[in-house]
Short mmCIF file of C-alpha atoms in Angstrom, two decimals:
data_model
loop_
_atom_site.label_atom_id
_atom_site.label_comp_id
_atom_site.label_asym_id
_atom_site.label_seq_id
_atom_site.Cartn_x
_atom_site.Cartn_y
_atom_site.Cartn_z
CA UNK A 30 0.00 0.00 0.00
CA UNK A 31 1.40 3.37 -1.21
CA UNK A 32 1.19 6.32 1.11
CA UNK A 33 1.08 10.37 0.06
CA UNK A 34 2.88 12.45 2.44
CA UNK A 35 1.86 15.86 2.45
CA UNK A 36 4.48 17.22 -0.06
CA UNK A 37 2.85 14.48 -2.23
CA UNK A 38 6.05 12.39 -2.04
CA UNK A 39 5.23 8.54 -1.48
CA UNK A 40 6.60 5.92 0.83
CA UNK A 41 6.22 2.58 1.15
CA UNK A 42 5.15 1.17 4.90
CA UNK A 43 7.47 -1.02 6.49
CA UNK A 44 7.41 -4.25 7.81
CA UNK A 45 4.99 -5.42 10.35
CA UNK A 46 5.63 -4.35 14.01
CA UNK A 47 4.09 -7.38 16.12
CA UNK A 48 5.41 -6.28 19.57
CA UNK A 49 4.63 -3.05 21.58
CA UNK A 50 7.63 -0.57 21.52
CA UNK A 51 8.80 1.45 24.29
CA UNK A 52 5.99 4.77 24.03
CA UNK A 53 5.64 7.76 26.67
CA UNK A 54 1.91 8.79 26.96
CA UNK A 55 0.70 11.46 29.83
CA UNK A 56 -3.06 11.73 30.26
CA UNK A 57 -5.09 14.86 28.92
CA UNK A 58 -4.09 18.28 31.09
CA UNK A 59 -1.42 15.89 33.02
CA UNK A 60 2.18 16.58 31.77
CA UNK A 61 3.89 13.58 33.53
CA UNK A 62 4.68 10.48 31.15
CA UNK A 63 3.88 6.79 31.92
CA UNK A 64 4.88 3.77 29.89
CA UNK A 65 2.36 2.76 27.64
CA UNK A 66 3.31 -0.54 28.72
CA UNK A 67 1.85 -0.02 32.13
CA UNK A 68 -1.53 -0.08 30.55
CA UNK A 69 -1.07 -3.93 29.72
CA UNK A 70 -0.41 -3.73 33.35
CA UNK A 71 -3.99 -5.54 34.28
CA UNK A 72 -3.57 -8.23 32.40
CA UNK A 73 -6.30 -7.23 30.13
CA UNK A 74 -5.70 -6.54 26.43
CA UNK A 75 -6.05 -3.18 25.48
CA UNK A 76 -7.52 -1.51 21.94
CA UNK A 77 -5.92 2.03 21.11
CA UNK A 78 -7.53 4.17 18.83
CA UNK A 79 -4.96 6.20 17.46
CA UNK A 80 -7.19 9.14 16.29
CA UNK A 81 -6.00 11.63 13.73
CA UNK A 82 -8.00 14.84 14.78
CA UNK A 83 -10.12 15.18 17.70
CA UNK A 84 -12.32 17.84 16.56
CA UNK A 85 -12.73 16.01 12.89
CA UNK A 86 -16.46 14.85 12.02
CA UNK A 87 -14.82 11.54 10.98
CA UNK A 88 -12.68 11.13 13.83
CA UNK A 89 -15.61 11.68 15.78
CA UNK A 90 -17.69 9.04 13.82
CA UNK A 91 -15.21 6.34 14.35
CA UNK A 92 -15.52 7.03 18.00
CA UNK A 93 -18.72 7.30 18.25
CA UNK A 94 -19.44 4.41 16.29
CA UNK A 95 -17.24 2.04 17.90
CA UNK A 96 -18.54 3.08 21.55
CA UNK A 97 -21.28 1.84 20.92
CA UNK A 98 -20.18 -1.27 21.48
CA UNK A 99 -18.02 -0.66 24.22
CA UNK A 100 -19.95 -3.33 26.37
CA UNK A 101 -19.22 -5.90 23.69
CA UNK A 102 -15.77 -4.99 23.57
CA UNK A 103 -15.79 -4.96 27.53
CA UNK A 104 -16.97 -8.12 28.14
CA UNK A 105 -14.35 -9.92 25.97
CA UNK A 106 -11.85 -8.75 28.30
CA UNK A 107 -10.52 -5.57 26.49
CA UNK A 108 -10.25 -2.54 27.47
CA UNK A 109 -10.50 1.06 25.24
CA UNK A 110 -7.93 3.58 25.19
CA UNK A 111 -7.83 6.64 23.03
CA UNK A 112 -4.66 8.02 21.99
CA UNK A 113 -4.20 11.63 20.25
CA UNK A 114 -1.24 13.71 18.91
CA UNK A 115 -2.08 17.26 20.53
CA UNK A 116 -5.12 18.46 23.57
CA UNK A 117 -6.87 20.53 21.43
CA UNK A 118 -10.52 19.16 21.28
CA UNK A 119 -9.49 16.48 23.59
CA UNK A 120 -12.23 17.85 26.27
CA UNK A 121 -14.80 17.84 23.37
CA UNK A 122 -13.96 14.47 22.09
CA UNK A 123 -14.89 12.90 25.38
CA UNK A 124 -18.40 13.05 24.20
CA UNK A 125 -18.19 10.23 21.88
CA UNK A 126 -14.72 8.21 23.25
CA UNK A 127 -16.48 6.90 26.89
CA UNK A 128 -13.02 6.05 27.65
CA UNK A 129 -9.36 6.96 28.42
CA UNK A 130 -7.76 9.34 26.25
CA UNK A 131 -4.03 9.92 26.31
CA UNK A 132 -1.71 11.98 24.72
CA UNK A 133 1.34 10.83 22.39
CA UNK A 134 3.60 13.91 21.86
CA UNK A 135 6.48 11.98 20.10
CA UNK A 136 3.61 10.81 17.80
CA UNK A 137 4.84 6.98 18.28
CA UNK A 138 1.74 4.94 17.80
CA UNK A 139 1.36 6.77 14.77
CA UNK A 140 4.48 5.87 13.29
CA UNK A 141 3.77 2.55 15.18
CA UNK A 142 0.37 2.20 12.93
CA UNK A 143 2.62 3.39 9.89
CA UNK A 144 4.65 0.47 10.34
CA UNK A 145 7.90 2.59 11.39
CA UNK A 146 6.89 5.82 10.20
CA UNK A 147 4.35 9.02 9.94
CA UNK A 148 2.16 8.69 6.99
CA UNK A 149 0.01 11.61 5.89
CA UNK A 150 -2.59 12.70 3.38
CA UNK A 151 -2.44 15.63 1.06
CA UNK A 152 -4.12 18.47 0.61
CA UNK A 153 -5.51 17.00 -2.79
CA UNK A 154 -7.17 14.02 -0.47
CA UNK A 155 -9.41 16.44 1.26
CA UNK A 156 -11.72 16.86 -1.87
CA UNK A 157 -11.65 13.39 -2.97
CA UNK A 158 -14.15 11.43 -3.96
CA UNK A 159 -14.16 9.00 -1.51
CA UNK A 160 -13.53 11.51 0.99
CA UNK A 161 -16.45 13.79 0.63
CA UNK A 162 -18.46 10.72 0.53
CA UNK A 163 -17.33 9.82 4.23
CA UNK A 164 -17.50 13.42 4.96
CA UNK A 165 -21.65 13.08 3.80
CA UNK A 166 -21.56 9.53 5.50
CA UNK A 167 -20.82 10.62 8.94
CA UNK A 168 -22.84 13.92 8.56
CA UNK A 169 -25.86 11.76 7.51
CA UNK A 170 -25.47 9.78 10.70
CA UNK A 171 -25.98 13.30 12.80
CA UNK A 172 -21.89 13.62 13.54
CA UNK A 173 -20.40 17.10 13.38
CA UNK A 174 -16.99 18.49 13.36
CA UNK A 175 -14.58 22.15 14.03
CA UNK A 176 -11.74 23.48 12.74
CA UNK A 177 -8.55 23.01 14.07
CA UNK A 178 -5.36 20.81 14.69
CA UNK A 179 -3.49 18.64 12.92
CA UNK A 180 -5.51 16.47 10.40
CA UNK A 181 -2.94 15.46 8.08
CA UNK A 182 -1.09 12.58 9.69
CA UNK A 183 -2.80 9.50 9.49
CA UNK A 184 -4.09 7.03 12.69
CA UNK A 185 -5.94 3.83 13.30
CA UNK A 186 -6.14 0.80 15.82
CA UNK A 187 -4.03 -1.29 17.38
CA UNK A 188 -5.36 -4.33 19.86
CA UNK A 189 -2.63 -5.23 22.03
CA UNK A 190 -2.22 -8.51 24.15
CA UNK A 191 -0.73 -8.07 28.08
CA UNK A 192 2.46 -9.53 27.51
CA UNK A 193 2.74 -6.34 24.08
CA UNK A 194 1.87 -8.52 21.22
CA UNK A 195 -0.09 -6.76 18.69
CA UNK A 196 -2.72 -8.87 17.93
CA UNK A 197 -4.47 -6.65 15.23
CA UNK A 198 -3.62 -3.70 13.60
CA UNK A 199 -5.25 -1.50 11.36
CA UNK A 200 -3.89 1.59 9.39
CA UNK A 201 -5.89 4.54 8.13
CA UNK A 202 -5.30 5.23 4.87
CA UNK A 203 -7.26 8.25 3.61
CA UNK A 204 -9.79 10.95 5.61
CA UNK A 205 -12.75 8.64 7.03
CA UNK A 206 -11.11 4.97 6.23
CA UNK A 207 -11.44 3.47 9.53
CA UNK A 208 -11.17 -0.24 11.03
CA UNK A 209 -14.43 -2.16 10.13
CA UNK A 210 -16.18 -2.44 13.51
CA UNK A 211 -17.10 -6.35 12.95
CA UNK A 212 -13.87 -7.10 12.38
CA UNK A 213 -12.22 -5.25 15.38
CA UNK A 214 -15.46 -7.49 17.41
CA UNK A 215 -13.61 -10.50 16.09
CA UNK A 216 -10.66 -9.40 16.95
CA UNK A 217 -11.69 -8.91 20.11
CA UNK A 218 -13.48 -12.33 20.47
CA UNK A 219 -10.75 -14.19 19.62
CA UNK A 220 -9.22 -12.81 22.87
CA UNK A 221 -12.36 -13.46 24.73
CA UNK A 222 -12.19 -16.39 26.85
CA UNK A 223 -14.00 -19.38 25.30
CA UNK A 224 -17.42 -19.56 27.34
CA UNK A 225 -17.69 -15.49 26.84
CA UNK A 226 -17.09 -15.97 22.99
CA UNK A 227 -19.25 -18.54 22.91
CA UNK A 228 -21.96 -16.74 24.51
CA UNK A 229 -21.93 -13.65 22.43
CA UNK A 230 -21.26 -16.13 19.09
CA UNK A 231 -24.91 -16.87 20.59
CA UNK A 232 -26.67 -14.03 21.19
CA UNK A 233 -25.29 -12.43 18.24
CA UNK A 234 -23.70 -8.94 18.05
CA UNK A 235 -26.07 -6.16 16.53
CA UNK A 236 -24.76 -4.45 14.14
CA UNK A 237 -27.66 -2.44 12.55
CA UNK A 238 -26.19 0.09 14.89
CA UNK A 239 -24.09 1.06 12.25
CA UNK A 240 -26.99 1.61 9.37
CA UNK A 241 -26.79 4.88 7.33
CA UNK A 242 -23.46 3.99 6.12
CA UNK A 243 -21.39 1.82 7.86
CA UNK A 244 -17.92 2.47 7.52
CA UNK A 245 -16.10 -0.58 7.09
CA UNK A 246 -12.21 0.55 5.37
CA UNK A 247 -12.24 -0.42 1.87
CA UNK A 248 -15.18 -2.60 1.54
CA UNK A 249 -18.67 -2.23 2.19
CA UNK A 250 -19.93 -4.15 5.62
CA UNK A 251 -22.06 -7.37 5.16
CA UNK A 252 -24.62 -7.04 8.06
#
């Protein structure tokens, strides 16, 4: 997969990182740095959004639209963590991330995500097609957005066992391409312990939540 910087120059992503590197987080209005390590520290798995923008409509969508099935999520064991580049609209994002949110000033899970480096969109992405469809997609589901810090570099999701293997990974490749939520439910399943994932395998997982235009990355959602 070929990436556009925002000078338009392209780079190719790197080889898989399976393990957890050494990254220094500090929570929102807290300056002091913690291991991101120490969040595996439960013995729970942990999913990290990596978001791109906090006060972006699509940013917002994928958190919103993953929250709602936090309880799934919960249940199998894992627990949610946001992760963002900068504060700005941190506070605001809280509305639709009912979860931790910590900041990454070295901007490590991103190159983490980016397989070993910062991958960004160009200007020219921000009026593509696809694009200003996800831009009408998440508007159309009653999401809205503001102005204001950095949109460019790209983010996604990482779910990460306790002992730091990465045990999925998914990499945002233009404005509004975001993890498909039934596959980061798998994902989290497969982590589940067996009764628990056989339970919800039973009652089923509803995903007509995400009607009006489920975003599901690159292909369309069969729900």
């Amino acid at each position: 997969m070929v990436f556009e910087s925002i000078l338009g120059s392209k780079a190719e992503p790197g080889p898989l990182i399976t393990r957890l590197p050494e990254i220094k987080l500090h929570a929102v209005g807290d300056a002091a740095k913690f291991d991101a390590s120490d969040l595996l520290k439960e013995g729970k798995p942990v999913l990290f959004l990596v978001i791109r923008r906090p006060r972006c409509v699509l940013c917002r969508e994928q958190a919103g639209e993953l929250a709602k099935f936090k309880a799934t999520i919960e249940r199998c064991g894992v627990r949610m963590v946001g992760v963002l580049k900068e504060e700005l609209g941190a506070d605001e994002f809280k509305a639709f991330w009912p979860a931790p949110l910590f900041v990454d000033d070295d901007k490590e899970f991103y190159k983490l995500v980016g397989r070993g480096s910062l991958h960004s969109a160009s200007t020219v992405d921000y009026i593509a097609p696809q694009t200003l469809s996800n831009l009408a997609r998440a508007k159309a589901k009653g999401y809205s957005g503001l102005t204001g810090g950095e949109g460019f570099i790209y983010g996604g999701l990482l779910i990460v066992k306790p002992d730091g293997e990465i045990s999925y990974q998914y990499a945002e490749k233009q404005w509004g391409d975001h993890a498909p939520v039934p596959e980061v439910i798998e994902a989290c399943k497969a982590l589940a312990p067996e009764d628990v994932r056989e339970a919800i395998n039973e009652e089923g997982v509803d995903f007509s939540q995400l009607s009006n235009g489920a975003y599901c990355g690159d292909t369309a959602c069969k729900l």
